[in-house]
Every structure is written in C-alpha cells, then in structure tokens.
mmCIF file of C-alpha atoms in Angstrom:
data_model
loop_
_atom_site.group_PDB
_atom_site.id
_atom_site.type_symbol
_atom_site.label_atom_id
_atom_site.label_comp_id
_atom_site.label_asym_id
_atom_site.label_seq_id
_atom_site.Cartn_x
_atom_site.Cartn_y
_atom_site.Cartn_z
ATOM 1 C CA UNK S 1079 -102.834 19.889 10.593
ATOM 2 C CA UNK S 1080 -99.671 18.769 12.526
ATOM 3 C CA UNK S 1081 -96.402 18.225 10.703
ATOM 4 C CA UNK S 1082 -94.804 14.762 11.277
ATOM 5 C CA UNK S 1083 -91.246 14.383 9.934
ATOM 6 C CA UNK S 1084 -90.740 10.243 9.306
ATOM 7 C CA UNK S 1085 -87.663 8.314 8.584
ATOM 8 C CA UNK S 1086 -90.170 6.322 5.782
ATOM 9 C CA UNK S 1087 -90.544 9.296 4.102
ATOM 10 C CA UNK S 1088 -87.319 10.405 3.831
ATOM 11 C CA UNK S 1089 -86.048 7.265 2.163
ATOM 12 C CA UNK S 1090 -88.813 7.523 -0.410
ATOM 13 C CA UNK S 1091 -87.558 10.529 -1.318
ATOM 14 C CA UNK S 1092 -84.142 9.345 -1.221
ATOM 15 C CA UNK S 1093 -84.710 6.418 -3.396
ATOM 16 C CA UNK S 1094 -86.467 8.884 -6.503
ATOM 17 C CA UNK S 1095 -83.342 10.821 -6.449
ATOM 18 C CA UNK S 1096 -80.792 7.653 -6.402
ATOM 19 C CA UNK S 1097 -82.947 6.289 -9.766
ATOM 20 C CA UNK S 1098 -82.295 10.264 -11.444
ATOM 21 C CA UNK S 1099 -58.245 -10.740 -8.154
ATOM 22 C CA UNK S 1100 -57.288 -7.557 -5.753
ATOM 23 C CA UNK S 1101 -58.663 -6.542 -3.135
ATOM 24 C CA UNK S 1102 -60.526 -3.209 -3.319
ATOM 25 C CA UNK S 1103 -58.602 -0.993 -0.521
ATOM 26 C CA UNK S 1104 -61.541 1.814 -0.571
ATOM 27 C CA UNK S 1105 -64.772 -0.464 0.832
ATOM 28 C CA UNK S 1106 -62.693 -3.282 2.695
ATOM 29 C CA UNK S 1107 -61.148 -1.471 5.472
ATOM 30 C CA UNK S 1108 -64.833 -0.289 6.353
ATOM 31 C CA UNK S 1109 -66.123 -3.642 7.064
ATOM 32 C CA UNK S 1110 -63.394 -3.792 9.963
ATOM 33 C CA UNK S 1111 -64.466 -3.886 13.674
ATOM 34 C CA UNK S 1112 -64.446 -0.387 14.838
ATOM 35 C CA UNK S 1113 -67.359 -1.051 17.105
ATOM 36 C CA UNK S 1114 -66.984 -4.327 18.832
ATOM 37 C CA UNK S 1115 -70.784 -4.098 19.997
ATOM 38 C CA UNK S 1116 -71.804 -4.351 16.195
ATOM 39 C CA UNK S 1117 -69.259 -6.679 14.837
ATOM 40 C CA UNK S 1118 -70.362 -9.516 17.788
ATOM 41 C CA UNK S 1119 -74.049 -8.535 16.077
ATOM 42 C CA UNK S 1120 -72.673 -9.787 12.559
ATOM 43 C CA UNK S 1121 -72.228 -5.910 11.855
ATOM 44 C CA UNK S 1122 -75.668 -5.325 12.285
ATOM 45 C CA UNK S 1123 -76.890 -2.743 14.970
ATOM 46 C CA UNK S 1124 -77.249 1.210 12.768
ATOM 47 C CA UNK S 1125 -80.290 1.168 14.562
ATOM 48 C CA UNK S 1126 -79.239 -0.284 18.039
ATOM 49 C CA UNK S 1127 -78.316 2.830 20.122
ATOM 50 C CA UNK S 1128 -75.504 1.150 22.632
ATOM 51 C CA UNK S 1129 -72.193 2.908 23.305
ATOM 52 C CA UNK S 1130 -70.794 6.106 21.384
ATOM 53 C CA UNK S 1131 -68.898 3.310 19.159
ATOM 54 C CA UNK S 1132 -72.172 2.907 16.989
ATOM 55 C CA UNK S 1133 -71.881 6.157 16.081
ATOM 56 C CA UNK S 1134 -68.969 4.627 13.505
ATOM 57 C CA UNK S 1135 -71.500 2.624 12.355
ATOM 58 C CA UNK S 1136 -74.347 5.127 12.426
ATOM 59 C CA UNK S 1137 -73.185 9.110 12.836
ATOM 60 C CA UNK S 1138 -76.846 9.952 14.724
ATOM 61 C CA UNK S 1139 -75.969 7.463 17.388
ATOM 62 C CA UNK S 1140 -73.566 9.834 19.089
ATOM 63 C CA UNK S 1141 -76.349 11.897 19.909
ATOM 64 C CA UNK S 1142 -79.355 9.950 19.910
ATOM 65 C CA UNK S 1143 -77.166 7.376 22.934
ATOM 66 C CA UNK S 1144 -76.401 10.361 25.237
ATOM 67 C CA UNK S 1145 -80.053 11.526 24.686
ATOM 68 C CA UNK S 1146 -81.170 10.004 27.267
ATOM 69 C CA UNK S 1147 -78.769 9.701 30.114
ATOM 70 C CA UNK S 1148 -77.952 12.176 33.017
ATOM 71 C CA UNK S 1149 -74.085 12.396 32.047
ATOM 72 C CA UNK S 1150 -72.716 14.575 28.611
ATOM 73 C CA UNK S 1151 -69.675 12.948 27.993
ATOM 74 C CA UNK S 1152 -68.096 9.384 26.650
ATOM 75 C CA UNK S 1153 -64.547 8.387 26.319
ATOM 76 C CA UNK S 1154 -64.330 4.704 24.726
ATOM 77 C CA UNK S 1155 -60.320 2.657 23.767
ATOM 78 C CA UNK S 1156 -60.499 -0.511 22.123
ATOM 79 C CA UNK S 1157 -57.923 -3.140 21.348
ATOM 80 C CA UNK S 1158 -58.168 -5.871 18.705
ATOM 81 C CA UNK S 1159 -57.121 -8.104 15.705
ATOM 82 C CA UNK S 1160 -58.016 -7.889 12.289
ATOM 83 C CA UNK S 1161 -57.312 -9.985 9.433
ATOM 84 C CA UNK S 1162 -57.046 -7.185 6.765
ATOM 85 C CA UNK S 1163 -53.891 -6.389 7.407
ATOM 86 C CA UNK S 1164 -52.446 -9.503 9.562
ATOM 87 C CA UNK S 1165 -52.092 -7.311 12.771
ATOM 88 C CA UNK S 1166 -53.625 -5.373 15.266
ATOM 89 C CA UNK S 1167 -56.605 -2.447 15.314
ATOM 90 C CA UNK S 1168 -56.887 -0.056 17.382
ATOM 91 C CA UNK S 1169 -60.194 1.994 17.575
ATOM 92 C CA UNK S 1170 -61.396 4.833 19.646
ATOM 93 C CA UNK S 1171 -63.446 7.721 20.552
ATOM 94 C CA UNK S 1172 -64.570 10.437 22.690
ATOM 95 C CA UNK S 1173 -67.994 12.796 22.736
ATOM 96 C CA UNK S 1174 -69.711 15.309 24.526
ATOM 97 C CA UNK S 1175 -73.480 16.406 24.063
ATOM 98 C CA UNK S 1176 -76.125 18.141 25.992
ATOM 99 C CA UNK S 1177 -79.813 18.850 24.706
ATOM 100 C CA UNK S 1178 -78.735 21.309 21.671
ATOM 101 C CA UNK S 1179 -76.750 18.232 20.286
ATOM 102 C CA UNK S 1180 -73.523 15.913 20.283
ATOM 103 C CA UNK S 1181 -69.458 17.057 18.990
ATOM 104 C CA UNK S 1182 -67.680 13.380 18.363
ATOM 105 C CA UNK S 1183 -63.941 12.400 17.676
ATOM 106 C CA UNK S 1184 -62.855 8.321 16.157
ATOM 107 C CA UNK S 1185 -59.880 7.269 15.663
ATOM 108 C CA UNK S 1186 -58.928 3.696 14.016
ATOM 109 C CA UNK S 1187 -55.371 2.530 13.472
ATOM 110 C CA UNK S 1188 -54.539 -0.785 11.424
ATOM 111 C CA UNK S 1189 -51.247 -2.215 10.990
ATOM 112 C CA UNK S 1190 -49.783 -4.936 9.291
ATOM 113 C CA UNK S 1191 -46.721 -6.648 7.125
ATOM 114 C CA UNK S 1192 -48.675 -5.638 4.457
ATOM 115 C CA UNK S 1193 -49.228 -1.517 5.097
ATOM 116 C CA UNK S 1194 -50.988 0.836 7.407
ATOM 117 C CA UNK S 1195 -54.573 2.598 7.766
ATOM 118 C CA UNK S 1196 -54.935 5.668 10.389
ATOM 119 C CA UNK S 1197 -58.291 7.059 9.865
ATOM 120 C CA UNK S 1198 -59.586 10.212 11.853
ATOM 121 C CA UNK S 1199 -63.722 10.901 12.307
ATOM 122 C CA UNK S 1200 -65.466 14.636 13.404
ATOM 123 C CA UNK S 1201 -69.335 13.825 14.332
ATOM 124 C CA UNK S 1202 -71.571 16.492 15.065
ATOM 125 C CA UNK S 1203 -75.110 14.978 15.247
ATOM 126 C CA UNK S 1204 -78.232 16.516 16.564
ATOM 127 C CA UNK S 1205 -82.396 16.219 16.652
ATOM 128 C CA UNK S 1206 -84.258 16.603 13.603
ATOM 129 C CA UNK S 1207 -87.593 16.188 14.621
ATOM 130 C CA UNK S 1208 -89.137 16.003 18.071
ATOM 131 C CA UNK S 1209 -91.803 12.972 19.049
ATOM 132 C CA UNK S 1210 -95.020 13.154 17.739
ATOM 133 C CA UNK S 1211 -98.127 11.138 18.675
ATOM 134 C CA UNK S 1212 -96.398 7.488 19.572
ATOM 135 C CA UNK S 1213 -93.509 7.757 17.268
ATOM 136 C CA UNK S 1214 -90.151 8.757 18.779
ATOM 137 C CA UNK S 1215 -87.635 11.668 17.596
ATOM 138 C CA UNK S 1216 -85.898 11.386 14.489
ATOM 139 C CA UNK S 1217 -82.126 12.249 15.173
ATOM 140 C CA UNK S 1218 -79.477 12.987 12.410
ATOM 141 C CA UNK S 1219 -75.284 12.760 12.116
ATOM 142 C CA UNK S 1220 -72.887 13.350 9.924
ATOM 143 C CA UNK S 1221 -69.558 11.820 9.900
ATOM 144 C CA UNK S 1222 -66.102 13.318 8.076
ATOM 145 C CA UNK S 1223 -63.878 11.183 7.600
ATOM 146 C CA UNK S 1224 -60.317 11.364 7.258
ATOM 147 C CA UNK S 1225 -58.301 8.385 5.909
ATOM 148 C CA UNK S 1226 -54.484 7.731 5.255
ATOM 149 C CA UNK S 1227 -53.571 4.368 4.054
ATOM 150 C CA UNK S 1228 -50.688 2.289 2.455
ATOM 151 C CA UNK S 1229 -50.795 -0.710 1.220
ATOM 152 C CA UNK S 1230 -48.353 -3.192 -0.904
ATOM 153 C CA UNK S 1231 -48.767 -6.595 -2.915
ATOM 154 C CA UNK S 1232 -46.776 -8.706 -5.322
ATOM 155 C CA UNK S 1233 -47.709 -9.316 -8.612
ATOM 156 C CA UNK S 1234 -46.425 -11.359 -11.421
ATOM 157 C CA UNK S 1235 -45.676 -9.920 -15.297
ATOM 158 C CA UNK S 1236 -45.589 -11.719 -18.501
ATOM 159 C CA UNK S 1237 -42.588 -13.371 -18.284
ATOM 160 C CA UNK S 1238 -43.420 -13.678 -14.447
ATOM 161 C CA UNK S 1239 -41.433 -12.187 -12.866
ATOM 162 C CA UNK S 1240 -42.324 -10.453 -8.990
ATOM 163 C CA UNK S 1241 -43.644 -6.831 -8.958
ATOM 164 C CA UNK S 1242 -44.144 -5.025 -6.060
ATOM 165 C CA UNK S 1243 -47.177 -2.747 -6.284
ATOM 166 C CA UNK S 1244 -46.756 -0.089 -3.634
ATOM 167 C CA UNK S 1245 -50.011 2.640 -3.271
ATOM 168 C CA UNK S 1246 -50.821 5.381 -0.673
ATOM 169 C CA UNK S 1247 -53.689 7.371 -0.677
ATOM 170 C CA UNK S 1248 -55.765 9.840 1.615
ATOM 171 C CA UNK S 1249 -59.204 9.961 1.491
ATOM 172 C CA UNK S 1250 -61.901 13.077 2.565
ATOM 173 C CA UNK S 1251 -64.916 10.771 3.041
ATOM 174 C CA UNK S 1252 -68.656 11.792 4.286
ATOM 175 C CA UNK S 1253 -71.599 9.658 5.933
ATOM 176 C CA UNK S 1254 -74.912 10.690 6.679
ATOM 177 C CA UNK S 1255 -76.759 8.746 9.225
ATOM 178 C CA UNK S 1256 -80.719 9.196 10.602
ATOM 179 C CA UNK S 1257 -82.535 7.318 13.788
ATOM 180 C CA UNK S 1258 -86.047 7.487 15.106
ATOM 181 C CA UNK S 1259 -87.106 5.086 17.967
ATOM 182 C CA UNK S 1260 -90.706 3.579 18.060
ATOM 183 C CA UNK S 1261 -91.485 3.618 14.433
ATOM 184 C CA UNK S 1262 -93.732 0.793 15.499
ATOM 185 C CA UNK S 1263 -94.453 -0.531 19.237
ATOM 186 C CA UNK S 1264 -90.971 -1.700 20.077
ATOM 187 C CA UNK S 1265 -89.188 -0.957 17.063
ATOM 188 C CA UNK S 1266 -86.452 1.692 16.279
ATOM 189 C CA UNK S 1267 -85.228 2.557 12.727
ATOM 190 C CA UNK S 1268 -82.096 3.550 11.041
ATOM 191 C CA UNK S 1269 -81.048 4.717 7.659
ATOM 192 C CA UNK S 1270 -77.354 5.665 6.491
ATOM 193 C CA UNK S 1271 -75.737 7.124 3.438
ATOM 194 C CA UNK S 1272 -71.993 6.118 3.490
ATOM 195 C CA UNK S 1273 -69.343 7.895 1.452
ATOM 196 C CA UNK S 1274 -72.364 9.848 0.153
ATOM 197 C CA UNK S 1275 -69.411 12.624 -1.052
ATOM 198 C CA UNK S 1276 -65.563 12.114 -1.037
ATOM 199 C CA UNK S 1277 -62.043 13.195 -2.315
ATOM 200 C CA UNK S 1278 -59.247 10.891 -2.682
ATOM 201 C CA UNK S 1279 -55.179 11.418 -3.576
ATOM 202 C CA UNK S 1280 -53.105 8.754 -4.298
ATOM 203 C CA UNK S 1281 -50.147 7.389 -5.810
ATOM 204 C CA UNK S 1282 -49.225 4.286 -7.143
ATOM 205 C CA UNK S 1283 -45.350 2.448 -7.606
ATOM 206 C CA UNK S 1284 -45.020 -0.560 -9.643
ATOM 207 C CA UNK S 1285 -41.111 -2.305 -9.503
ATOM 208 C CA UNK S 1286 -39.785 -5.358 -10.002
ATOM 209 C CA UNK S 1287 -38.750 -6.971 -6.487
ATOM 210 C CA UNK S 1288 -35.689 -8.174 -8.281
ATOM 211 C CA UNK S 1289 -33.024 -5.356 -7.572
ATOM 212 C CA UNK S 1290 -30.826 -6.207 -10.657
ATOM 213 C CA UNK S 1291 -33.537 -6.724 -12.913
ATOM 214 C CA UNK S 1292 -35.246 -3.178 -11.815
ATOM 215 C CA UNK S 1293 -32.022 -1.776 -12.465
ATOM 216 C CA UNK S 1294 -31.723 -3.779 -15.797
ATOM 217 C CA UNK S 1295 -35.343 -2.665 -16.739
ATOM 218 C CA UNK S 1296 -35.628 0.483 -15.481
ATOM 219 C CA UNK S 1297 -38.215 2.140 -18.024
ATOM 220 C CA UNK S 1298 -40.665 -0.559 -16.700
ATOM 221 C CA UNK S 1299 -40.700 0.961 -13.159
ATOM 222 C CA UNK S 1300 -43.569 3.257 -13.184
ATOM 223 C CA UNK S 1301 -45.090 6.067 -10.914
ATOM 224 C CA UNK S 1302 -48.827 7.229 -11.076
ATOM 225 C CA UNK S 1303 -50.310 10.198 -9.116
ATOM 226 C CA UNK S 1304 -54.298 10.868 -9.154
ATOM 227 C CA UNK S 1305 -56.902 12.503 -7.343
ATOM 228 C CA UNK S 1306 -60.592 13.416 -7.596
ATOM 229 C CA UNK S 1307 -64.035 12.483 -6.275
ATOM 230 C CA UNK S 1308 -64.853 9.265 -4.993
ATOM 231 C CA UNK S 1309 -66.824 6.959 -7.772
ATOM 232 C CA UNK S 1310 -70.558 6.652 -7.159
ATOM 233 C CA UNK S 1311 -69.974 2.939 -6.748
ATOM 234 C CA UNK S 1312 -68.897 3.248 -3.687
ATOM 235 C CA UNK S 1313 -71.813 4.676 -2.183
ATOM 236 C CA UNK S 1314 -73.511 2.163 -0.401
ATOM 237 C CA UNK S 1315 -76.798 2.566 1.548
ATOM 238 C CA UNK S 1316 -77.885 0.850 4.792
ATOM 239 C CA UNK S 1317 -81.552 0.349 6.116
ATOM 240 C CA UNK S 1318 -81.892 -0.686 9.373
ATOM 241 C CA UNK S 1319 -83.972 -1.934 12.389
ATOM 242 C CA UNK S 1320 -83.977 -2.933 16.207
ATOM 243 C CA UNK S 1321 -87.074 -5.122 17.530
ATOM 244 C CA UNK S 1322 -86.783 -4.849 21.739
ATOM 245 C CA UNK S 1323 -88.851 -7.166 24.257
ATOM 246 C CA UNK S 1324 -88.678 -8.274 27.354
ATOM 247 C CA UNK S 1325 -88.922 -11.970 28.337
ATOM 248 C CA UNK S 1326 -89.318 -11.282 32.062
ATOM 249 C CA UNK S 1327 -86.618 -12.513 35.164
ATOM 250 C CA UNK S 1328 -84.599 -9.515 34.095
ATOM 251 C CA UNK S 1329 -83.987 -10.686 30.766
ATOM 252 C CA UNK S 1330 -84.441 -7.775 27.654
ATOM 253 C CA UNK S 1331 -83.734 -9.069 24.181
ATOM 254 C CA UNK S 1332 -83.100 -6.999 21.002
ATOM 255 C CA UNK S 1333 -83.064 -7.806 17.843
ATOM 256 C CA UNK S 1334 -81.230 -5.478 14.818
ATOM 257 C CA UNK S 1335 -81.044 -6.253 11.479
ATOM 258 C CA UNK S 1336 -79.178 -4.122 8.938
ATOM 259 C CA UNK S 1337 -79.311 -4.504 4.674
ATOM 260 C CA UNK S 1338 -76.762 -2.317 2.709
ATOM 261 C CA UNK S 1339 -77.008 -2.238 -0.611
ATOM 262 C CA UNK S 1340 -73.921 -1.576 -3.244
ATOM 263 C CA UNK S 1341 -74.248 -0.712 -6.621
ATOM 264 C CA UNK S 1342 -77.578 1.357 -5.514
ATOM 265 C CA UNK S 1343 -76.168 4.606 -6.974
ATOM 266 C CA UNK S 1344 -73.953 3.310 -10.066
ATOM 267 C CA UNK S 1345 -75.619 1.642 -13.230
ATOM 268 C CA UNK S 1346 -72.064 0.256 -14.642
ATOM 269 C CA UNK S 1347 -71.991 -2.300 -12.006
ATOM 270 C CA UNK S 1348 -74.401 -5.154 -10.320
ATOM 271 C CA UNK S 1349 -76.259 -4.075 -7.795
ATOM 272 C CA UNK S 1350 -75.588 -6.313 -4.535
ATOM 273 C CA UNK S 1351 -77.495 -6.554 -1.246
ATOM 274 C CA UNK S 1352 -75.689 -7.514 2.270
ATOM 275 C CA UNK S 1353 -77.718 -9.089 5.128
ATOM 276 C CA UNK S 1354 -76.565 -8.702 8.781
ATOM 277 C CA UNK S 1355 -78.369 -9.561 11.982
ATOM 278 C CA UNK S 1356 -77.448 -10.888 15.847
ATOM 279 C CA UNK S 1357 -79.448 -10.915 18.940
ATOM 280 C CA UNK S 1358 -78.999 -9.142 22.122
ATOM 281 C CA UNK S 1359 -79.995 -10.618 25.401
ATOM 282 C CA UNK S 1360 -79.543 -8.501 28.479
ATOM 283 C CA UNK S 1361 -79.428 -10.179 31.773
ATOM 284 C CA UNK S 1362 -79.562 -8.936 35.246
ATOM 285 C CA UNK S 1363 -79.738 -5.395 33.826
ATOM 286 C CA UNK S 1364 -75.522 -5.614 33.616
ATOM 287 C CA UNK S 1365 -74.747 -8.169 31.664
ATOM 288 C CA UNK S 1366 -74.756 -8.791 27.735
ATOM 289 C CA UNK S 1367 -74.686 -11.761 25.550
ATOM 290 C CA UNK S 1368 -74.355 -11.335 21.707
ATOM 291 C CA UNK S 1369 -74.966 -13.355 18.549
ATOM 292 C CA UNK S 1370 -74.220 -12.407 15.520
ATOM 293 C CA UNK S 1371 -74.947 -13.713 11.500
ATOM 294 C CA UNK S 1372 -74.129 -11.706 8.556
ATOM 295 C CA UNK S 1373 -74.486 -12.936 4.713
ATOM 296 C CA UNK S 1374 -71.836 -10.874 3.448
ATOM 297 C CA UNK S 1375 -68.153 -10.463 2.002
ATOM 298 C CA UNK S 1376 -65.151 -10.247 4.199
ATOM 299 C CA UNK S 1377 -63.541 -8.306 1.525
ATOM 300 C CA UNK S 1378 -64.469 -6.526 -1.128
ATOM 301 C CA UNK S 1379 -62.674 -7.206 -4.427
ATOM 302 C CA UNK S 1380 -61.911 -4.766 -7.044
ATOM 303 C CA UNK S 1381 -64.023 -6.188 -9.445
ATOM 304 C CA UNK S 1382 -67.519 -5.560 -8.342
ATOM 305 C CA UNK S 1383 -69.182 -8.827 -10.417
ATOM 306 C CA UNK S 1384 -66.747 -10.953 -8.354
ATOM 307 C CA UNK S 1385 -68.255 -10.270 -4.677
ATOM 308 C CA UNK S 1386 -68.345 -13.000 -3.214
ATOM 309 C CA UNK S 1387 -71.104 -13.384 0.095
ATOM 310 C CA UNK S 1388 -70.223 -16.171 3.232
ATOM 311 C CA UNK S 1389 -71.878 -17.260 5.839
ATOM 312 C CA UNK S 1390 -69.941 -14.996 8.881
ATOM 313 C CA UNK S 1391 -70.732 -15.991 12.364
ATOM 314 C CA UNK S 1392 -70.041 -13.739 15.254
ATOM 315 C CA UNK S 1393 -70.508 -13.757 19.581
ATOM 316 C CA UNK S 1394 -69.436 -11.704 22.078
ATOM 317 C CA UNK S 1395 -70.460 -10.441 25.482
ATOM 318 C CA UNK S 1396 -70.168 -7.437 27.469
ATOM 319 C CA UNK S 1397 -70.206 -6.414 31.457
ATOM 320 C CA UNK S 1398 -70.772 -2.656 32.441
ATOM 321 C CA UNK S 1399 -69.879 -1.762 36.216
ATOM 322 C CA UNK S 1400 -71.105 1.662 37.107
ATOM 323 C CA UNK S 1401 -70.090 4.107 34.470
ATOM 324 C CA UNK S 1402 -67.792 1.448 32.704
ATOM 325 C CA UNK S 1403 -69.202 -0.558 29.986
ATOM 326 C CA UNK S 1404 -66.395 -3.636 28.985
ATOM 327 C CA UNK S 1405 -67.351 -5.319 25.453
ATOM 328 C CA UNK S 1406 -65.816 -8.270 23.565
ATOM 329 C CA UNK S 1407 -66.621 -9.759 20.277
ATOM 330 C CA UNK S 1408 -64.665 -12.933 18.391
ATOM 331 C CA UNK S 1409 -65.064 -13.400 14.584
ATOM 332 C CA UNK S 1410 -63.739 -16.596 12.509
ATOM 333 C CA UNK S 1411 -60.344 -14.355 11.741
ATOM 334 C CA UNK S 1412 -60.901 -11.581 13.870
ATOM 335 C CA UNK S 1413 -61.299 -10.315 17.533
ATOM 336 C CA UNK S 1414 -61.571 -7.267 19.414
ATOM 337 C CA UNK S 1415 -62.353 -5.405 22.942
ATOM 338 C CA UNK S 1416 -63.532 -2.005 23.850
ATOM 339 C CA UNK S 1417 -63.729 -0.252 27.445
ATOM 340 C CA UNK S 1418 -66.299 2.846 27.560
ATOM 341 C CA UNK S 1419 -66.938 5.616 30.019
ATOM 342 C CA UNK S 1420 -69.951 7.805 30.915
ATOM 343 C CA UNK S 1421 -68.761 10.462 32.696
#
C-alpha cells in the first residue's frame, strides 16, 4: 500500500483540533499590499505560485516558485501607496533555494502622519511530500515575523476635551503555509495558518493635546506597558485555490480564489468569512493582465462584531523581460509596483 500525503487531509485534521470605533493595529496592517501580484488579484492568489512576493502571502511559495526553474536565487523591491497610514510602502525580498529547499528574507516599511510599521520576515520552506500518481508535491513554509510599529490618534474625554493616544509595540509573529499543484486536472491548492503563535510588547500613552491642561491635570496622563501571547482571535485561516487553462493564440488564464476565515479559533467572538478572487490572463507568454474582486474589510476594527465587508475592486498588469519580471496593481485608495529578478 503506497502512502499519499494530501493537503485535504491535513485540513481535516486541522479543523478537529481548531473545534478542541478604532482601528485594530494587529490584523490591519496585514491586509496591506506587500505583494502587488496578489493585491491586483483582490488579495487572492495563496495558491498562485508567481514571484517570491507570494511567499508573504503564502510561506511555501518561496520554495514551491523556484521549484521549477533553472536559476536559485530572487531579489524583488517594490514601491507603493497605502492608505493605512496616508503615505508610502515599501516592500521587499530576496531568496535562494536549490532542490533540498528555499532560505527567504521580507522586508515592509509603512510610513505616515499618523506612525510607522517596519516589519522583518525569515522563510525557510521546503517539500513535504513528493508527487504521487497524478497529484503534484505538497510543499510547506513557515514565516517569522518580526514587527515594530507606532501608531497615534486623538480621542475625546468626558468633558471633551483632545487626547492623544500614543502606542508602540513589537510583535514575534508565525505563519504556516502548505501548496500542492494538481489536486485535480488543472487545479493547485493552498492552505495557511497566519499568526498561528505570537508574542507582542507594547506600551500605551494617553495625554491631553492641550499642553496647559496636561500640565493642569497631570494625574490623568497615564502610561501602560504589556506583553504576552497573541489572542487566539487573531488567528485567521486561509483556504485556497488556482484553476489554470489555456484559451489558445498564446493566451493562459488562471483563476485563484482565496476564503480566510476569522474568529475560526476563538469562541468569544463571531466567526467571519472573507472572499477574494481575480483572474489572470497571460498573453504572448510575457505579458500579464489582472483583475481582481475581494468581499472583504479594508480595515479591521477593534471590535470584532463591527467588521464591516465592501465590495473592493482591483487591476493591474505586469511585463517580464528576460530575468526581470515588472508588476503593477491600483486599488480604490491604494497603489503599488514591484521589480523582480531571477538570477
């Protein structure tokens, strides 16, 4: 009898053990455009294998993308607007892998008027499971993150009067990612666990924007250190899947189409499920033209009931020229580009 590791199974298993205002600043930065390929898909695209970018999105991508091409390495710098924080982003990211497996590096920086984010990302990724029968490998990745962030907003007391809430925190965060090709003719599959474990410090100011009435009312100034593990409910879990065919005259199309759920791993609050999807069409073997939809929040608040879900609309298009892979994406509020390199 053969043994046959499958991407199904493993979320079966993963689902038994999950059963056993403000803006929140933990989730929202992660729905910004670190890979331009997937944002111009409406942020679908864990299971579209496309650049060493998705491996942001999905951690087994690093490996599972230079799985299959003659050269090891990948250096990729991106440039681009985001309406978080009312300035610019600036993502990157280099790898190396050969047949043993993939080492990655990410960097995103996001800067504003109203605070800062610099996040740093090790990836080592790998193969699970070689191809049996018609069904492709299963690859894994794991991502670490490291975030530091600041971030201030006024707020009004009582007798309203401005407060200036001032918090910066740094956050240990890890993802888990999986990826098998051909699950079905034509059809790759994807499944991520994001901030399955993480450790956060922060601290929190409160004072009145008024200088003489801080002074005045100084016992109401306040300070507040914490740290700890990150709260289950922000564990979030993504399923997705990529549908490729070919229409003929050089054109390939492919379809992804990501669901991540929140509230999957945390009873207190309501358990809410995000839709994203785009199409790929790829003409004359060098040229890309994306479409993008996603039924989700472009923020998350910090109460959970309140999450709001829009229609988001997304395009983009992309050019590579030898080695060099150009992508662009434009959002309602956002926009970004991202220059790659095989090498």
């Amino acid at each position: 009898m053969r043994y046959r590791l499958s991407l199904c199974s493993l979320i079966l298993l993963i689902a038994v053990v999950a059963k056993g205002s403000d803006v929140d600043m933990f989730l929202t930065p992660q729905l910004s455009a670190n890979s331009v390929v997937s944002t111009s898909l409406g942020g679908a695209g864990s299971a579209l294998s496309m650049g060493i970018m998705q491996g942001t999105i999905n951690p087994a991508l690093v490996f599972s993308y230079r799985s299959h091409v003659p050269e090891r390495g990948a250096l990729a710098v991106g440039y681009g607007y985001d309406s978080l924080y009312n300035d610019l982003l600036l993502p990157g990211g280099v790898s190396y892998a050969n047949h043993e497996g993939a080492l990655g590096f990410f960097y995103s920086i996001q800067r504003g008027t109203s605070g800062n984010l610099y996040e740093f990302t090790g990836n080592i990724s790998g193969r699970l499971s070689e191809q049996v029968d018609s069904q492709g490998p299963v690859d894994y990745g794991l991502n670490i993150h490291y975030q530091n962030m600041s971030f201030s907003h006024e707020l009004k007391d009582s007798a309203s009067a401005n407060i200036i809430k001032d918090m910066r925190e740094r956050r240990l965060l890890f993802d888990l990612g999986f990826f098998q090709t051909n699950v079905m003719d034509n059809l790759d599959f994807s499944f991520v666990l994001k901030n399955l474990v993480g450790y956060r410090w922060s601290r929190t100011k409160e004072a009145y924007a008024d200088e003489e009435l801080a002074d005045t009312l100084q016992d109401l100034n306040k300070s507040e250190r914490n740290r700890g593990w990150t709260a289950s409910r922000y564990r979030t879990m993504v399923v997705g899947i990529a549908y490729h065919f070919s229409l003929g005259q050089g054109v390939e199309i492919s379809i992804p189409m990501d669901i991540e759920v929140f509230g999957l791993f945390d009873r207190k609050i309501k358990r809410t499920t995000v839709f994203r999807s785009g199409v790929q069409a790829r003409v004359l073997s060098n040229y890309y033209l994306r479409f993008g939809f996603s039924r989700a929040p472009d923020s998350v608040p910090e109460v959970f009931s309140a999450l709001r879900k829009g229609n988001l609309f997304f395009g983009g298009a992309g050019m590579i020229v030898n080695q060099l892979q150009l992508d662009f994406y434009r959002g309602s509020e956002n926009w970004g580009l991202t220059a790659s390199l095989d090498f």
